[in-house]
Amino acid sequence: DAMVIQNPRYQVTQFGKPVTLSCSQTLNHNVMYWYQQKSSQAPKLLFHYYDKDFNNEADTPDNFQSRRPNTSFCFLDIRSPGLGDAAMYLCATSRDLAGVHKSGEQYFGPGTRLTVT
Amino acid sequence: AQTVTQSQPEMSVQEAETVTLSCTYDTSESDYYLFWYKQPPSRQMILVIRQEAYKQQNATENRFSVNFQKAAKSFSLKISDSQLGDAAMYFCAYRSAAGGSQGNLIFGKGTKLSVKP
């Protein structure tokens, strides 16, 4: 089945220790997104890739970086995790960005729950 | 900037009955898309239903239907014959048909739906 896969599902890291979260997709979608979702809140977009073009949200901290080495994979790197970075991180994909008669609906992975100790 | 408001933080419904979740949004655009996403506890977010603003007909997907009132900027979700598996957080989301970062998903804060047996 075509899907969005995130590994690991649970990640524990130490304060200040770099961590990488992984996302892969078999949908062959052009766009991949990373969201941060804190408890009982809506997801917050961090950045997205349209093919190889990287688009950072204005309020995404510099501590968060992303890489997309190919169509299928996208990584979220947190260079120096703080306690406030503990959250669920959601990866999503869409075939295209939204446009006229293109809804750009997004398909989400199961998420990685990050704990910072 | 567009905003999405879900005024009901929590809702409850008896199994087999009908429940309506409210969503209002604010935009000056005429071309956009609206979505309802479902996020069960500890499970991934899935798309429930999508509505294109240029379509007057309300979208339906099996037991799920929407009441889209474009002039009133209202987009409510009706769940008929509620099942225990419908218990989840429901997010209303808006996406502009414009390109670039204007096309990002804008989520409401969510409504937590409980289903009583």
mmCIF file with all atom_site columns, C-alpha atoms in Angstrom, chain B residues 5 14-16 33 35 43 47 75 79 82 84-85 88-89 95-96 101 103 106 113-114:
data_model
loop_
_atom_site.group_PDB
_atom_site.id
_atom_site.type_symbol
_atom_site.label_atom_id
_atom_site.label_alt_id
_atom_site.label_comp_id
_atom_site.label_asym_id
_atom_site.label_entity_id
_atom_site.label_seq_id
_atom_site.pdbx_PDB_ins_code
_atom_site.Cartn_x
_atom_site.Cartn_y
_atom_site.Cartn_z
_atom_site.occupancy
_atom_site.B_iso_or_equiv
_atom_site.pdbx_formal_charge
_atom_site.auth_seq_id
_atom_site.auth_comp_id
_atom_site.auth_asym_id
_atom_site.auth_atom_id
_atom_site.pdbx_PDB_model_num
ATOM 1  C CA . THR B 1 5   ? -12.048 28.785 14.288 1.00 0.00 ? 5   THR B CA 1
ATOM 2  C CA . GLN B 1 14  ? -24.297 8.700  21.744 1.00 0.00 ? 14  GLN B CA 1
ATOM 3  C CA . GLU B 1 15  ? -23.451 5.761  19.527 1.00 0.00 ? 15  GLU B CA 1
ATOM 4  C CA . ALA B 1 16  ? -25.730 5.586  16.443 1.00 0.00 ? 16  ALA B CA 1
ATOM 5  C CA . TYR B 1 33  ? -10.257 24.413 -0.210 1.00 0.00 ? 33  TYR B CA 1
ATOM 6  C CA . PHE B 1 35  ? -10.860 19.955 4.839  1.00 0.00 ? 35  PHE B CA 1
ATOM 7  C CA . ARG B 1 43  ? -2.865  7.299  15.547 1.00 0.00 ? 43  ARG B CA 1
ATOM 8  C CA . LEU B 1 47  ? -8.466  13.115 5.676  1.00 0.00 ? 47  LEU B CA 1
ATOM 9  C CA . PHE B 1 75  ? -17.993 24.648 7.136  1.00 0.00 ? 75  PHE B CA 1
ATOM 10 C CA . ILE B 1 79  ? -21.376 12.562 11.365 1.00 0.00 ? 79  ILE B CA 1
ATOM 11 C CA . SER B 1 82  ? -21.873 7.644  15.043 1.00 0.00 ? 82  SER B CA 1
ATOM 12 C CA . LEU B 1 84  ? -17.122 4.109  18.600 1.00 0.00 ? 84  LEU B CA 1
ATOM 13 C CA . GLY B 1 85  ? -14.330 4.372  16.045 1.00 0.00 ? 85  GLY B CA 1
ATOM 14 C CA . ALA B 1 88  ? -10.986 11.337 17.790 1.00 0.00 ? 88  ALA B CA 1
ATOM 15 C CA . MET B 1 89  ? -9.753  14.891 17.538 1.00 0.00 ? 89  MET B CA 1
ATOM 16 C CA . ARG B 1 95  ? -5.975  25.950 2.129  1.00 0.00 ? 95  ARG B CA 1
ATOM 17 C CA . SER B 1 96  ? -5.719  28.803 -0.331 1.00 0.00 ? 96  SER B CA 1
ATOM 18 C CA . SER B 1 101 ? 3.362   29.673 1.162  1.00 0.00 ? 101 SER B CA 1
ATOM 19 C CA . GLY B 1 103 ? -1.153  27.568 0.002  1.00 0.00 ? 103 GLY B CA 1
ATOM 20 C CA . ILE B 1 106 ? -4.267  26.479 8.213  1.00 0.00 ? 106 ILE B CA 1
ATOM 21 C CA . LEU B 1 113 ? -15.234 14.021 19.923 1.00 0.00 ? 113 LEU B CA 1
ATOM 22 C CA . SER B 1 114 ? -16.227 11.326 22.391 1.00 0.00 ? 114 SER B CA 1
#
